Short mmCIF file of C-alpha atoms and ligand atoms in Angstrom, two decimals:
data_model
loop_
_atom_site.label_atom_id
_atom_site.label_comp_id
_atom_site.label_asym_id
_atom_site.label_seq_id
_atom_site.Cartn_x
_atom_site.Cartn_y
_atom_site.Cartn_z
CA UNK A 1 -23.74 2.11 -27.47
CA UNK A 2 -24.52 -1.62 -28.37
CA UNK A 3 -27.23 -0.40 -30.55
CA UNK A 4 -25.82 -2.13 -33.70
CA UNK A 5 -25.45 -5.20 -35.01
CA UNK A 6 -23.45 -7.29 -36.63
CA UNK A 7 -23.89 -9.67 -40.21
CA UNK A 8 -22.11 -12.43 -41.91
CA UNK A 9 -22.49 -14.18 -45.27
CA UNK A 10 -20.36 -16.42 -45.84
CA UNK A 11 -20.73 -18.23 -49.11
CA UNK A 12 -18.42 -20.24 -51.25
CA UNK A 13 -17.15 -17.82 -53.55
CA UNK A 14 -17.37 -14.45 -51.42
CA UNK A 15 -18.30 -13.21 -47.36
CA UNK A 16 -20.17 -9.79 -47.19
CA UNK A 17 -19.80 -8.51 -43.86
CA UNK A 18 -22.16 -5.44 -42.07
CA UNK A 19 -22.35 -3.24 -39.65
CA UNK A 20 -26.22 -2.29 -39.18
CA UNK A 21 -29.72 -2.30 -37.37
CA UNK A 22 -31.62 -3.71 -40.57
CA UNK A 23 -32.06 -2.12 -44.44
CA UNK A 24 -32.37 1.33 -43.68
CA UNK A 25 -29.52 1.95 -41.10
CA UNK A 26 -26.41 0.07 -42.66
CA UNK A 27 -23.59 1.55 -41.77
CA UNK A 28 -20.94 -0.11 -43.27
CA UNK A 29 -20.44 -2.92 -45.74
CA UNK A 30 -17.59 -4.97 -47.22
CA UNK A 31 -17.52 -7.99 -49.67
CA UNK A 32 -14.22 -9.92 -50.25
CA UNK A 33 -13.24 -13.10 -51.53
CA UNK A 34 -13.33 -17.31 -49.85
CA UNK A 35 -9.93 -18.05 -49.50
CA UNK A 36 -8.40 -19.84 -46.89
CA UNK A 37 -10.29 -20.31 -44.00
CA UNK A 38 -7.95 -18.34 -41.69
CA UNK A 39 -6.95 -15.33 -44.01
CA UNK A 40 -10.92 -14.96 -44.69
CA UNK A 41 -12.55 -15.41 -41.41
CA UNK A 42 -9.56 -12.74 -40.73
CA UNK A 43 -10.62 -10.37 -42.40
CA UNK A 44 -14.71 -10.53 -41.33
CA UNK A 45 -13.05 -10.61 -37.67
CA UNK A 46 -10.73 -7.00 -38.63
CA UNK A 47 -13.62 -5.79 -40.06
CA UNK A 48 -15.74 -5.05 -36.76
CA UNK A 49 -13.43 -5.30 -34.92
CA UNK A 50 -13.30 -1.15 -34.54
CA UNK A 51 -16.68 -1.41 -33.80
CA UNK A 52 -16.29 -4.12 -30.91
CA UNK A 53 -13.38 -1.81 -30.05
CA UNK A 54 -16.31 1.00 -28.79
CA UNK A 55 -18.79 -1.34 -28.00
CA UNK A 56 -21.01 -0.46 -30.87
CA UNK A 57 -22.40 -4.25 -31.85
CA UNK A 58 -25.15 -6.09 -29.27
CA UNK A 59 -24.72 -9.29 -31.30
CA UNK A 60 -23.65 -10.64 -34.62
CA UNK A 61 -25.21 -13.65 -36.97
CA UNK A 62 -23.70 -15.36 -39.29
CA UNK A 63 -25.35 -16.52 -42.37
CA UNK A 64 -23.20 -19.60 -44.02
CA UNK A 65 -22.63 -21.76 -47.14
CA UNK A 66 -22.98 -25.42 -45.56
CA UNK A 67 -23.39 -28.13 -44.68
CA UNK A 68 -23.47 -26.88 -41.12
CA UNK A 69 -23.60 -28.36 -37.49
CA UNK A 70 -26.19 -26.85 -36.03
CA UNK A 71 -27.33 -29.05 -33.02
CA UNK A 72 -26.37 -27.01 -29.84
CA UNK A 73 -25.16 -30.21 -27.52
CA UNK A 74 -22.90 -31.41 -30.52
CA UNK A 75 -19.38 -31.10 -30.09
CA UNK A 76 -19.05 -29.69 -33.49
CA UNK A 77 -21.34 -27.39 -32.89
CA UNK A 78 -20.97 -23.78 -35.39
CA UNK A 79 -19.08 -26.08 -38.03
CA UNK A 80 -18.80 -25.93 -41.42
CA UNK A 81 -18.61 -29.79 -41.95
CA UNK A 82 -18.17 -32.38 -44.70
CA UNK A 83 -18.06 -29.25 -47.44
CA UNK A 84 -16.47 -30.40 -50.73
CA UNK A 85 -14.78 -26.83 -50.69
CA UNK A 86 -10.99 -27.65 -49.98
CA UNK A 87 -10.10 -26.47 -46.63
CA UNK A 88 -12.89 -25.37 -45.52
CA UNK A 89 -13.92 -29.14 -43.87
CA UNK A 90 -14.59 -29.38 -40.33
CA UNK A 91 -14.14 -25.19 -40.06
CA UNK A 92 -15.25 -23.77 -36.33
CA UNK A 93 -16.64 -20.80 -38.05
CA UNK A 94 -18.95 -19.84 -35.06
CA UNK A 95 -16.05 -20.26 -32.50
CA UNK A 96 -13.25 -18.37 -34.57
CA UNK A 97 -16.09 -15.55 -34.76
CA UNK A 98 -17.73 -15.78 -31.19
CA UNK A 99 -14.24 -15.97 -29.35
CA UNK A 100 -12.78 -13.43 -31.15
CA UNK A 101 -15.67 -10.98 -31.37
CA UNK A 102 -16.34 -11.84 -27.49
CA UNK A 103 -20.38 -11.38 -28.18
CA UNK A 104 -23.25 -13.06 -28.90
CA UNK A 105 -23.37 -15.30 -32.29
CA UNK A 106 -26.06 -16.81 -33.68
CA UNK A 107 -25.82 -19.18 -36.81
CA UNK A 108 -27.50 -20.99 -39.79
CA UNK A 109 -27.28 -21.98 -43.07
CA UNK A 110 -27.71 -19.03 -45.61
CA UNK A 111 -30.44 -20.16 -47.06
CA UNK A 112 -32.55 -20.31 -43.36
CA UNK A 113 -30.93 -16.96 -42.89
CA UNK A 114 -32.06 -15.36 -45.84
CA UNK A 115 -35.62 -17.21 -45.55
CA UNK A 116 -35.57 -14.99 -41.74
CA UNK A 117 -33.69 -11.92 -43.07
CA UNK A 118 -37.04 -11.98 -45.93
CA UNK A 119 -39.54 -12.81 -43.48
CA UNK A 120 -38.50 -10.56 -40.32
CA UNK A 121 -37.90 -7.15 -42.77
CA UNK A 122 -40.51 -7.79 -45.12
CA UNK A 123 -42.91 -10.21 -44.46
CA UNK A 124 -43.87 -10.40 -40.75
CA UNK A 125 -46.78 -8.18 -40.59
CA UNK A 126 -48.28 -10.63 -43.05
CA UNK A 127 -48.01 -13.50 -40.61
CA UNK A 128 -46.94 -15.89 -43.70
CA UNK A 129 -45.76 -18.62 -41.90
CA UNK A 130 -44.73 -21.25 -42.75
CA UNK A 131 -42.45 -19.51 -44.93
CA UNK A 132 -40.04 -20.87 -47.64
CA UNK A 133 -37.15 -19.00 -49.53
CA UNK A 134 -35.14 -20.72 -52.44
CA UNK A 135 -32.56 -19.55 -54.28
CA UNK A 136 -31.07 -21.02 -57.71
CA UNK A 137 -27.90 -19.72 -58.13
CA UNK A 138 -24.27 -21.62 -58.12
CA UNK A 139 -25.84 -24.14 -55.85
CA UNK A 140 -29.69 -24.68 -54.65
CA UNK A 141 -30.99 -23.94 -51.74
CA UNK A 142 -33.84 -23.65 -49.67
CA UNK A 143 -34.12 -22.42 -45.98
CA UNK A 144 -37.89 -22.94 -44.02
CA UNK A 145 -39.89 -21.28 -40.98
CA UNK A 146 -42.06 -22.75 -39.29
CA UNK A 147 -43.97 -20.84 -36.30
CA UNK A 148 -41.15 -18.00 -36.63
CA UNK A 149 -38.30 -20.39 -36.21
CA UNK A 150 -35.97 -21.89 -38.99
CA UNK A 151 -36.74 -25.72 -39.37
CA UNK A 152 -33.88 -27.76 -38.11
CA UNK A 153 -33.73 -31.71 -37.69
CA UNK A 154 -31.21 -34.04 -37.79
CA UNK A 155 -29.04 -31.81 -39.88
CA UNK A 156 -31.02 -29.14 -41.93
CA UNK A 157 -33.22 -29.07 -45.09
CA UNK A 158 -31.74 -29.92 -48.24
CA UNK A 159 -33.98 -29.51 -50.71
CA UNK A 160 -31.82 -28.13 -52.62
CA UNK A 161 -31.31 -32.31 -53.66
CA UNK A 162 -35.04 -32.89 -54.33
CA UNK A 163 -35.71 -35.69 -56.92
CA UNK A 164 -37.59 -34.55 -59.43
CA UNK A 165 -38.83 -36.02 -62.78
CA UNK A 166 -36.09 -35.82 -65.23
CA UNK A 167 -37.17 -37.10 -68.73
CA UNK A 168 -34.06 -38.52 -70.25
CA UNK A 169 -35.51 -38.26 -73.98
CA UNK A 170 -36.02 -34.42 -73.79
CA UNK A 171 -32.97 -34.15 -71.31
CA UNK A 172 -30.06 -36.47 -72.04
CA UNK A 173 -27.77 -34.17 -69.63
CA UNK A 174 -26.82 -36.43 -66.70
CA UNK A 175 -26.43 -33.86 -64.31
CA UNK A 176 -23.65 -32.78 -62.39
CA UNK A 177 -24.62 -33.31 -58.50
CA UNK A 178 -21.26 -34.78 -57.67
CA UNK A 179 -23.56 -37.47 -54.73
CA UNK A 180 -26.56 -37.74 -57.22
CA UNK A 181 -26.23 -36.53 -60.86
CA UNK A 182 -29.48 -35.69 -61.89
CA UNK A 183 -31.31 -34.38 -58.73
CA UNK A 184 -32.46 -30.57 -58.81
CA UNK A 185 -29.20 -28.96 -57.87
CA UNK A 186 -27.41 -31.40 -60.46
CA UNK A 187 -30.03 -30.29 -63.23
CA UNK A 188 -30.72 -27.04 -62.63
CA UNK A 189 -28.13 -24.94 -60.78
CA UNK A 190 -26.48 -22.36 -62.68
CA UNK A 191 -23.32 -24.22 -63.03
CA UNK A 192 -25.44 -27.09 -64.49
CA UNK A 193 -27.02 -24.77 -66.78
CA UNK A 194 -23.43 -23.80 -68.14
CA UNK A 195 -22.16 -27.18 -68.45
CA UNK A 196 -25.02 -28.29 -70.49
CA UNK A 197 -25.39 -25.64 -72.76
CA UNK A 198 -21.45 -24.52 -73.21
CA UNK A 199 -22.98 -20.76 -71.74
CA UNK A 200 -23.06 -19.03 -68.98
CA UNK A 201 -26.81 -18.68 -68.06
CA UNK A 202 -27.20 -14.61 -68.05
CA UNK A 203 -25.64 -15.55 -71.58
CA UNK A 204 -28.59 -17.88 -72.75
CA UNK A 205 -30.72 -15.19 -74.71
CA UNK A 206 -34.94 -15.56 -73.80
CA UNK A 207 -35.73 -18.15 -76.39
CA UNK A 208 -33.31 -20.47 -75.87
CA UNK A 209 -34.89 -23.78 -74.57
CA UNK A 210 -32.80 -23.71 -72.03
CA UNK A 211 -35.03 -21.73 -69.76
CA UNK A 212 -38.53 -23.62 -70.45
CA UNK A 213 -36.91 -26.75 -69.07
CA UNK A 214 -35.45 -24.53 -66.40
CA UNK A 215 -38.25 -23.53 -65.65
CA UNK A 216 -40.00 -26.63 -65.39
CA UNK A 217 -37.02 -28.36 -62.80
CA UNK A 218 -38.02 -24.98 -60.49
CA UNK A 219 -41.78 -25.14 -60.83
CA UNK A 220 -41.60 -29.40 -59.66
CA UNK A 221 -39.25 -28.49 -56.82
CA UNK A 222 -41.71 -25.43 -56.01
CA UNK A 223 -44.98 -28.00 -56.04
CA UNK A 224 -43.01 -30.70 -53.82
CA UNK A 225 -42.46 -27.69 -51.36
CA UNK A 226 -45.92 -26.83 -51.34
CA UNK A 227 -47.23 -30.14 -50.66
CA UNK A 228 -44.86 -30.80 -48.02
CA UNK A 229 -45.22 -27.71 -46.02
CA UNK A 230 -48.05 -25.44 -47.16
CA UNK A 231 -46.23 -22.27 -46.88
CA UNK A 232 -47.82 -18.76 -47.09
CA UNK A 233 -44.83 -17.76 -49.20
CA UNK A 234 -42.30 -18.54 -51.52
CA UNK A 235 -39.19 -16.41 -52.04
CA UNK A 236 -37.20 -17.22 -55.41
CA UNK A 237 -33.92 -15.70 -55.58
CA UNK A 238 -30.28 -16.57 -56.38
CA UNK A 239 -28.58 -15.38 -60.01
CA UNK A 240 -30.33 -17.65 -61.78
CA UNK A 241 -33.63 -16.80 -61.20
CA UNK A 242 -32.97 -12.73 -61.83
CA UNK A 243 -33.47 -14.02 -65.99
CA UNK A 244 -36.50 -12.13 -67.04
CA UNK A 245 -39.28 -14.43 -67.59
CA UNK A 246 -38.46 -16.92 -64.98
CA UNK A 247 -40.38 -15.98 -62.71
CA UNK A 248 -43.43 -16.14 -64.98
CA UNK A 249 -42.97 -19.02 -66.65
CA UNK A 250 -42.22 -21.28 -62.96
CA UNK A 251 -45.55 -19.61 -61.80
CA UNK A 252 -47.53 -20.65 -64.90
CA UNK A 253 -46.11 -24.36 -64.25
CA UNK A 254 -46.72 -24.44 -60.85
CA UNK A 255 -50.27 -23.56 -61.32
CA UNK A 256 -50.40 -26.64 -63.92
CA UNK A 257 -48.68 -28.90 -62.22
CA UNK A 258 -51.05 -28.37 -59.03
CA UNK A 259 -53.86 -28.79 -61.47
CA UNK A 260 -56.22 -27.36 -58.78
CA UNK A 261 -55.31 -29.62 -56.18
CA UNK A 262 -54.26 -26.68 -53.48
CA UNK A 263 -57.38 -24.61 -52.90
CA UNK A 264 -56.40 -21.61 -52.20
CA UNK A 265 -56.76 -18.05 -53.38
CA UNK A 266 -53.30 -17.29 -53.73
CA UNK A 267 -52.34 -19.98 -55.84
CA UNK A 268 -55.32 -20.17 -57.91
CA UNK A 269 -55.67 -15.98 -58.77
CA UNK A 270 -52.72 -14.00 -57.31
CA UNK A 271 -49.41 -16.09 -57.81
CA UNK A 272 -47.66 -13.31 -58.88
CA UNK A 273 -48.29 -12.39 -54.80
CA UNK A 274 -47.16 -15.94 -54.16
CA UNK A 275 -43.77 -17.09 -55.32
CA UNK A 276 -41.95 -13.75 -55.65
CA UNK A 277 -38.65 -12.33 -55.87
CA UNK A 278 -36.63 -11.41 -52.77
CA UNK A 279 -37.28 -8.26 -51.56
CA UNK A 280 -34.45 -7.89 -50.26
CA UNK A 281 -32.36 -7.95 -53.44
CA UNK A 282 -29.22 -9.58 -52.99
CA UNK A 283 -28.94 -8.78 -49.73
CA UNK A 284 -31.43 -11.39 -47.92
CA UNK A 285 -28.75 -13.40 -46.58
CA UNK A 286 -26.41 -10.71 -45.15
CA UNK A 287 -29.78 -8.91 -43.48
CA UNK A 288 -31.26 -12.49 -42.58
CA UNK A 289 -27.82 -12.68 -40.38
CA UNK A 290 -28.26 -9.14 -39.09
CA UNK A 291 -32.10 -10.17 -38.09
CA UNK A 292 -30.93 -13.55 -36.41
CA UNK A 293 -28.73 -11.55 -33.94
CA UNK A 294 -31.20 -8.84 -33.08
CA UNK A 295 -33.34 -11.86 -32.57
CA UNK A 296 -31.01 -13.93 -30.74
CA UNK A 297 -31.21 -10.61 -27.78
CA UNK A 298 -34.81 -11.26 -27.50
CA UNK A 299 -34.85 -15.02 -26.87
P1 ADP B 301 -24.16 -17.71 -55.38
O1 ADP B 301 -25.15 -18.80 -55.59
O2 ADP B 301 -22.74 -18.12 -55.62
O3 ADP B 301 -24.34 -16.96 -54.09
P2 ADP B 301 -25.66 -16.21 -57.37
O4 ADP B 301 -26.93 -16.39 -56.64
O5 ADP B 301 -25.36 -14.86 -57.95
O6 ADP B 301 -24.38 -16.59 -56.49
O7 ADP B 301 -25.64 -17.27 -58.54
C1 ADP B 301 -24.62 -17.36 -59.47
C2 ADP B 301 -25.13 -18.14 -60.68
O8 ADP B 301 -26.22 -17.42 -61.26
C3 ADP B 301 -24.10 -18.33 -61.77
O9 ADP B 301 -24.18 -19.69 -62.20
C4 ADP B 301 -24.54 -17.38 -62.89
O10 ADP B 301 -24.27 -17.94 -64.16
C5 ADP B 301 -26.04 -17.24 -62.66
N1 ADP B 301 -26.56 -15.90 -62.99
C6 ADP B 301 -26.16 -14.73 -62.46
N2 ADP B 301 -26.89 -13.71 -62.98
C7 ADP B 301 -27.77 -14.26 -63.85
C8 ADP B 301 -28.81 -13.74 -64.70
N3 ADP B 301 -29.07 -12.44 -64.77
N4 ADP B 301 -29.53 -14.62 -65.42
C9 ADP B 301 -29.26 -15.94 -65.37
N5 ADP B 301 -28.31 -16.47 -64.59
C10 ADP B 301 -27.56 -15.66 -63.84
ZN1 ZN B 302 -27.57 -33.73 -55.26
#
């Protein structure tokens, strides 16, 4: 009874729901397409909804493609807000769930979820805090803890808009950030990536140029993140970043473009033990969500 939990992603081209108490124990798990708003928060809602049925789930989180509200006195409080995704503006995500699910919900951004999800299953004995995870995929994100907790502010971070150098000479791409143009997400997302080479990236072979300027974006959004909040780790995940030889390549920069600056061990001889891939797969999100509502219990 009440010993399981449940876990939403919601992103902007599919939700993966779960029923589980973390990697190990998942019980069930179901993907399915962002449609409308009501047919697909229908569907995450049918799917537990035998479990609610014998009081099997303590709690639920939900994990979501933003921007979000997430200020607890705000009226809007749980929304998916000013999203260019049509219908989806102004969604009560948190109160279609928490209402119909009658439990417990707790809710982020995905990005801050999977950031948890990565820190709570694999990192916490390591007391790496602050904590960053980034993930370069259709969009760019980044979610951050700080002293356990996901950093919220006015809104929530957005990094995935960093400024970053952007030589025009080597680059003439104007990016495709529909508030910005050229600012990281608008240069370096995988959709960018396809729009200025005519390819898919998984399609851009290894020696295509493509990726050393890749590359290079990641590694300057990585070193603005490490000046700005010293973390003890860096996740890098999202599509993008599965290409072989990314990985390498943004560590190598990183270490140039800190030049030495950042004393520290990590950063100067074990990198590689540094900014690494998730290690939760593809699944961070989904069992950042599942983490947030056993979490939610204890507070
Ligand atoms: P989302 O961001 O929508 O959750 P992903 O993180 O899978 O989804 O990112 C999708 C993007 O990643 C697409 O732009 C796709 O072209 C790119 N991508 C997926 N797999 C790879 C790969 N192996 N190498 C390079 N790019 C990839
Ligand atoms: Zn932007």
């Amino acid at each position: 009874m009440n010993r399981l939990y449940g876990g939403i992603e919601a992103g902007g081209t599919k939700f993966v729901c779960m029923v589980s108490a973390g990697p190990d124990q998942v019980v069930e798990e179901k993907r399915f397409p962002t449609t409308r708003p009501d047919e697909t928060i229908r569907q995450a809602i049918s799917f537990f909804t035998p479990y609610t049925r014998r009081r099997e789930l303590a709690a639920v989180g939900i994990a979501s493609f933003g921007p979000l509200d997430l200020n607890p006195v705000s009226p809007t409080y749980g929304y998916i807000t000013t999203t260019p995704k049509p219908d989806w503006n102004y969604v009560d995500l948190h109160g279609f769930v928490a209402q119909a699910l009658d439990l417990p919900v707790a809710f982020d951004t995905d990005v801050n979820a999977a950031a948890f999800g990565e820190h709570y299953w694999i990192a916490a004995n390591n007391a790496l805090d602050p904590f960053v995870y980034i993930t370069v995929g259709t969009g760019i994100g980044m979610g951050v803890l700080a002293n356990g907790l996901p950093v919220h502010g006015l809104v929530h971070t957005e990094a995935g808009h960093f400024v970053i150098p952007h030589d025009w000479l080597k680059d003439p791409f104007p990016g495709i950030c529909p508030y910005h143009g050229d600012c990281l997400e608008g240069l370096a997302s995988g959709p960018a990536m396809n729009s200025r080479w005519g390819q898919n990236a998984e399609d851009l072979p290894d020696y295509h140029p493509a990726w050393e300027l890749e590359a290079e974006y990641i590694a300057n959004a990585l070193i603005n993140l490490i000046y700005a909040y010293s973390p003890q780790r860096i996740v890098l995940g999202g599509g993008v970043s599965q290409h072989a030889g990314l990985h390498v390549a943004v560590r190598h920069k990183v270490q140039r473009g800190l030049n030495g600056y950042i004393q520290s061990p990590v950063i100067l001889n074990s990198i590689e033990e540094y900014i690494v891939p998730p290690g939760l797969g593809n699944r961070s999100g989904v069992l950042g969500a599942i983490a947030m509502a056993i979490d939610l219990l204890k507070s």
